mmCIF file of C-alpha atoms in Angstrom:
data_model
loop_
_atom_site.group_PDB
_atom_site.id
_atom_site.type_symbol
_atom_site.label_atom_id
_atom_site.label_comp_id
_atom_site.label_asym_id
_atom_site.label_seq_id
_atom_site.Cartn_x
_atom_site.Cartn_y
_atom_site.Cartn_z
ATOM 1 C CA MET A 22 0.213 -0.028 -0.054
ATOM 2 C CA ILE A 23 1.121 3.628 -0.562
ATOM 3 C CA LYS A 24 1.261 6.176 2.217
ATOM 4 C CA LYS A 25 2.380 9.669 2.563
ATOM 5 C CA LEU A 26 3.921 11.222 5.178
ATOM 6 C CA ARG A 27 5.382 14.938 5.754
ATOM 7 C CA VAL A 28 8.533 15.275 7.672
ATOM 8 C CA ALA A 29 10.075 18.837 8.183
ATOM 9 C CA VAL A 30 13.928 18.315 8.629
ATOM 10 C CA ASP A 31 16.202 21.325 9.541
ATOM 11 C CA HIS A 32 19.786 20.578 8.859
ATOM 12 C CA GLY A 33 21.725 22.577 11.166
ATOM 13 C CA ASN A 34 25.182 22.798 11.630
ATOM 14 C CA ARG A 35 25.416 21.137 15.322
ATOM 15 C CA ASN A 36 22.100 19.309 15.206
ATOM 16 C CA MET A 37 19.389 17.951 12.926
ATOM 17 C CA LYS A 38 15.840 18.453 14.321
ATOM 18 C CA THR A 39 12.615 16.852 12.994
ATOM 19 C CA CYS A 40 8.909 17.313 15.071
ATOM 20 C CA ASN A 41 9.945 14.651 17.451
ATOM 21 C CA PHE A 42 13.627 14.330 17.395
ATOM 22 C CA VAL A 43 17.143 16.458 17.742
ATOM 23 C CA PHE A 44 20.183 14.716 17.093
ATOM 24 C CA THR A 45 23.799 15.932 16.337
ATOM 25 C CA THR A 46 24.960 15.923 12.822
ATOM 26 C CA GLY A 47 27.597 13.198 13.717
ATOM 27 C CA LEU A 48 27.553 9.855 11.684
ATOM 28 C CA THR A 49 29.692 6.751 11.857
ATOM 29 C CA GLU A 50 29.966 4.336 8.581
ATOM 30 C CA GLN A 51 30.811 0.910 9.048
ATOM 31 C CA ASP A 52 30.750 -2.251 6.864
ATOM 32 C CA LYS A 53 29.231 -5.072 9.685
ATOM 33 C CA LYS A 54 25.739 -4.317 11.753
ATOM 34 C CA PRO A 55 26.508 -2.759 14.791
ATOM 35 C CA ALA A 56 26.376 -4.228 18.324
ATOM 36 C CA ARG A 57 22.974 -5.424 19.416
ATOM 37 C CA GLY A 58 20.921 -2.305 21.197
ATOM 38 C CA GLU A 59 22.835 0.095 19.121
ATOM 39 C CA LYS A 60 20.651 2.252 16.504
ATOM 40 C CA TYR A 61 21.801 1.886 13.317
ATOM 41 C CA LEU A 62 20.273 2.556 9.603
ATOM 42 C CA LYS A 63 21.377 0.411 6.613
ATOM 43 C CA TYR A 64 21.488 1.833 3.285
ATOM 44 C CA GLN A 65 23.105 0.637 0.372
ATOM 45 C CA GLY A 66 24.986 -2.199 1.689
ATOM 46 C CA LYS A 67 26.373 0.189 4.512
ATOM 47 C CA TYR A 68 25.602 0.616 8.310
ATOM 48 C CA TYR A 69 25.374 3.819 9.757
ATOM 49 C CA THR A 70 25.091 5.009 13.566
ATOM 50 C CA LEU A 71 25.116 8.343 15.144
ATOM 51 C CA SER A 72 27.855 10.023 16.759
ATOM 52 C CA GLU A 73 28.319 12.985 19.270
ATOM 53 C CA LYS A 74 31.080 14.203 17.248
ATOM 54 C CA ARG A 75 29.561 16.548 14.885
ATOM 55 C CA ILE A 76 30.219 17.018 11.111
ATOM 56 C CA PRO A 77 32.372 20.180 10.757
ATOM 57 C CA TYR A 78 30.575 23.197 9.301
ATOM 58 C CA GLN A 79 29.560 23.110 5.883
ATOM 59 C CA ARG A 80 27.909 26.017 4.313
ATOM 60 C CA ASP A 81 26.553 23.792 1.274
ATOM 61 C CA LYS A 82 25.540 20.337 2.795
ATOM 62 C CA THR A 83 24.871 19.075 -0.834
ATOM 63 C CA GLN A 84 28.732 19.383 -1.796
ATOM 64 C CA ASP A 85 29.607 16.776 1.037
ATOM 65 C CA SER A 86 31.557 14.076 -1.085
ATOM 66 C CA ARG A 87 30.489 11.219 1.374
ATOM 67 C CA ASN A 88 26.728 12.153 1.583
ATOM 68 C CA ARG A 89 26.717 12.289 4.998
ATOM 69 C CA PHE A 90 23.531 14.851 4.982
ATOM 70 C CA TRP A 91 21.734 12.437 2.649
ATOM 71 C CA ILE A 92 22.207 9.683 5.331
ATOM 72 C CA LEU A 93 21.354 11.829 8.393
ATOM 73 C CA THR A 94 18.082 12.958 6.231
ATOM 74 C CA LEU A 95 17.275 9.194 6.254
ATOM 75 C CA PHE A 96 17.879 8.865 9.828
ATOM 76 C CA ALA A 97 15.554 11.498 10.412
ATOM 77 C CA ILE A 98 12.864 9.966 8.099
ATOM 78 C CA ALA A 99 13.325 6.573 9.662
ATOM 79 C CA MET A 100 12.997 7.922 13.419
ATOM 80 C CA GLU A 101 9.787 9.631 12.290
ATOM 81 C CA LEU A 102 8.459 6.453 10.721
ATOM 82 C CA GLU A 103 9.176 4.408 13.740
ATOM 83 C CA GLN A 104 6.681 6.756 15.525
ATOM 84 C CA LYS A 105 4.001 5.585 13.087
ATOM 85 C CA ALA A 106 2.298 2.336 14.005
ATOM 86 C CA GLN A 107 0.349 2.371 10.865
ATOM 87 C CA ILE A 108 3.323 1.963 8.435
ATOM 88 C CA GLN A 109 3.965 -1.897 7.170
ATOM 89 C CA PRO A 110 6.927 -3.423 6.210
ATOM 90 C CA GLU A 111 5.184 -3.722 2.629
ATOM 91 C CA ASP A 112 4.114 0.020 2.525
ATOM 92 C CA VAL A 113 5.687 2.339 0.143
ATOM 93 C CA ILE A 114 5.866 5.740 1.621
ATOM 94 C CA GLN A 115 5.661 8.745 -0.051
ATOM 95 C CA VAL A 116 7.769 11.476 1.775
ATOM 96 C CA GLU A 117 7.030 15.159 1.722
ATOM 97 C CA LEU A 118 10.411 16.896 2.721
ATOM 98 C CA PRO A 119 9.688 20.584 3.892
ATOM 99 C CA ILE A 120 13.886 21.649 4.569
ATOM 100 C CA GLY A 121 15.168 24.779 6.666
ATOM 101 C CA LEU A 122 17.965 26.594 5.091
ATOM 102 C CA PRO A 123 19.580 29.551 7.006
ATOM 103 C CA PRO A 124 18.119 32.876 5.591
ATOM 104 C CA LYS A 125 21.357 34.213 5.032
ATOM 105 C CA HIS A 126 21.883 31.353 2.112
ATOM 106 C CA PHE A 127 18.318 30.641 1.342
ATOM 107 C CA ALA A 128 18.451 32.417 -2.306
ATOM 108 C CA GLU A 129 21.405 31.072 -3.476
ATOM 109 C CA LEU A 130 21.032 27.304 -2.264
ATOM 110 C CA CYS A 131 17.254 26.629 -2.065
ATOM 111 C CA GLU A 132 17.024 25.052 -5.331
ATOM 112 C CA ARG A 133 20.089 22.981 -4.965
ATOM 113 C CA TYR A 134 19.087 21.601 -1.705
ATOM 114 C CA GLU A 135 15.777 20.752 -3.522
ATOM 115 C CA ARG A 136 17.142 18.744 -6.044
ATOM 116 C CA TYR A 137 19.913 16.837 -3.550
ATOM 117 C CA PHE A 138 17.424 15.838 -1.157
ATOM 118 C CA LYS A 139 14.817 14.913 -3.672
ATOM 119 C CA GLY A 140 17.412 12.243 -5.018
ATOM 120 C CA ASP A 141 16.302 10.267 -8.150
ATOM 121 C CA GLY A 142 12.581 9.876 -7.126
ATOM 122 C CA LYS A 143 13.038 6.232 -7.103
ATOM 123 C CA VAL A 144 11.763 4.194 -4.258
ATOM 124 C CA GLN A 145 14.530 3.599 -1.542
ATOM 125 C CA GLU A 146 15.054 0.636 0.513
ATOM 126 C CA LEU A 147 16.623 1.122 3.825
ATOM 127 C CA CYS A 148 16.699 -0.679 7.071
ATOM 128 C CA PHE A 149 16.523 1.219 10.369
ATOM 129 C CA ASN A 150 16.757 -0.799 13.483
ATOM 130 C CA ASP A 151 16.095 -4.031 11.808
ATOM 131 C CA LYS A 152 12.747 -2.687 10.111
ATOM 132 C CA VAL A 153 12.773 -2.286 6.450
ATOM 133 C CA TYR A 154 11.316 0.781 4.903
ATOM 134 C CA HIS A 155 10.455 1.659 1.305
ATOM 135 C CA LEU A 156 10.388 5.057 0.485
ATOM 136 C CA CYS A 157 10.414 7.907 -2.457
ATOM 137 C CA ILE A 158 11.100 11.678 -1.527
ATOM 138 C CA GLN A 159 8.030 12.793 -3.816
ATOM 139 C CA ASN A 160 8.592 16.367 -2.805
ATOM 140 C CA VAL A 161 11.245 18.700 -1.210
ATOM 141 C CA MET A 162 10.611 22.154 -0.453
ATOM 142 C CA ALA A 163 13.295 24.252 1.200
ATOM 143 C CA PHE A 164 12.190 27.344 3.239
ATOM 144 C CA PRO A 165 14.191 30.011 5.395
ATOM 145 C CA GLN A 166 15.063 27.901 8.786
ATOM 146 C CA ASP A 167 12.753 27.705 11.110
ATOM 147 C CA TYR A 168 9.655 27.849 8.372
ATOM 148 C CA ALA A 169 9.919 24.305 7.895
ATOM 149 C CA ALA A 170 9.348 23.594 11.584
ATOM 150 C CA MET A 171 6.567 26.287 11.681
ATOM 151 C CA MET A 172 4.567 24.955 8.797
ATOM 152 C CA THR A 173 4.106 21.606 10.706
ATOM 153 C CA ARG A 174 1.809 23.708 13.492
ATOM 154 C CA MET A 175 0.207 25.429 10.648
ATOM 155 C CA MET A 176 -3.260 24.335 11.719
ATOM 156 C CA GLU A 177 -2.489 25.701 14.849
ATOM 157 C CA ILE A 178 -0.981 29.263 14.212
ATOM 158 C CA ARG A 179 -3.060 30.131 10.474
ATOM 159 C CA GLU A 180 -5.375 32.239 12.328
ATOM 160 C CA ILE A 181 -2.961 34.052 14.368
ATOM 161 C CA PRO A 182 -2.016 37.773 12.689
ATOM 162 C CA LYS A 183 1.815 37.784 13.273
ATOM 163 C CA VAL A 184 3.909 34.566 14.622
ATOM 164 C CA VAL A 185 7.335 34.774 15.469
ATOM 165 C CA GLY A 186 9.686 31.652 15.042
ATOM 166 C CA ILE A 187 12.915 31.333 16.558
ATOM 167 C CA ASP A 188 15.488 28.796 15.789
ATOM 168 C CA ILE A 189 18.481 28.724 18.699
ATOM 169 C CA GLY A 190 20.971 26.262 17.018
ATOM 170 C CA GLY A 191 24.231 24.935 18.250
ATOM 171 C CA PHE A 192 26.166 27.873 17.315
ATOM 172 C CA THR A 193 23.400 30.479 15.694
ATOM 173 C CA SER A 194 20.001 32.059 16.529
ATOM 174 C CA ASP A 195 17.775 33.197 13.969
ATOM 175 C CA TYR A 196 14.328 34.548 13.995
ATOM 176 C CA LEU A 197 11.544 34.263 11.174
ATOM 177 C CA LEU A 198 8.403 36.649 11.850
#
């Protein structure tokens, strides 16, 4: 069965953020399955675990030769999927991905980020903590940071004339009116 899911992701320099999770932008890659009990993602034959040692600052995360921010995005999606009891192993999940970019870099990088995080549009298979998921990133929409997070609460804030979103990152703070 085809199911749709929206997962808002903020690709911070220190932390990745979704509606339900915040985790460090650190990643370890290995060829063997991690020890029992350690959360992992298996994608294209490699195993990945999260690390507290963050990836050094990258202004353009699409230029990372090891695609670590793509893998971190898959982690974010898989963590959100794990919260959805209605997702079955045979399901194909069509993901809508609103993402946040720093306001300073938005104009220059938004189209590049949208192309990069959409990928080839094909169904991807990944395994997260022994659960196999099939997902296809259908749509990626880049917004100034914090806007992606605010849009997950659109139904709650739509009637309020002015709303201020504040993004407090590991090294920066931004606000959006």
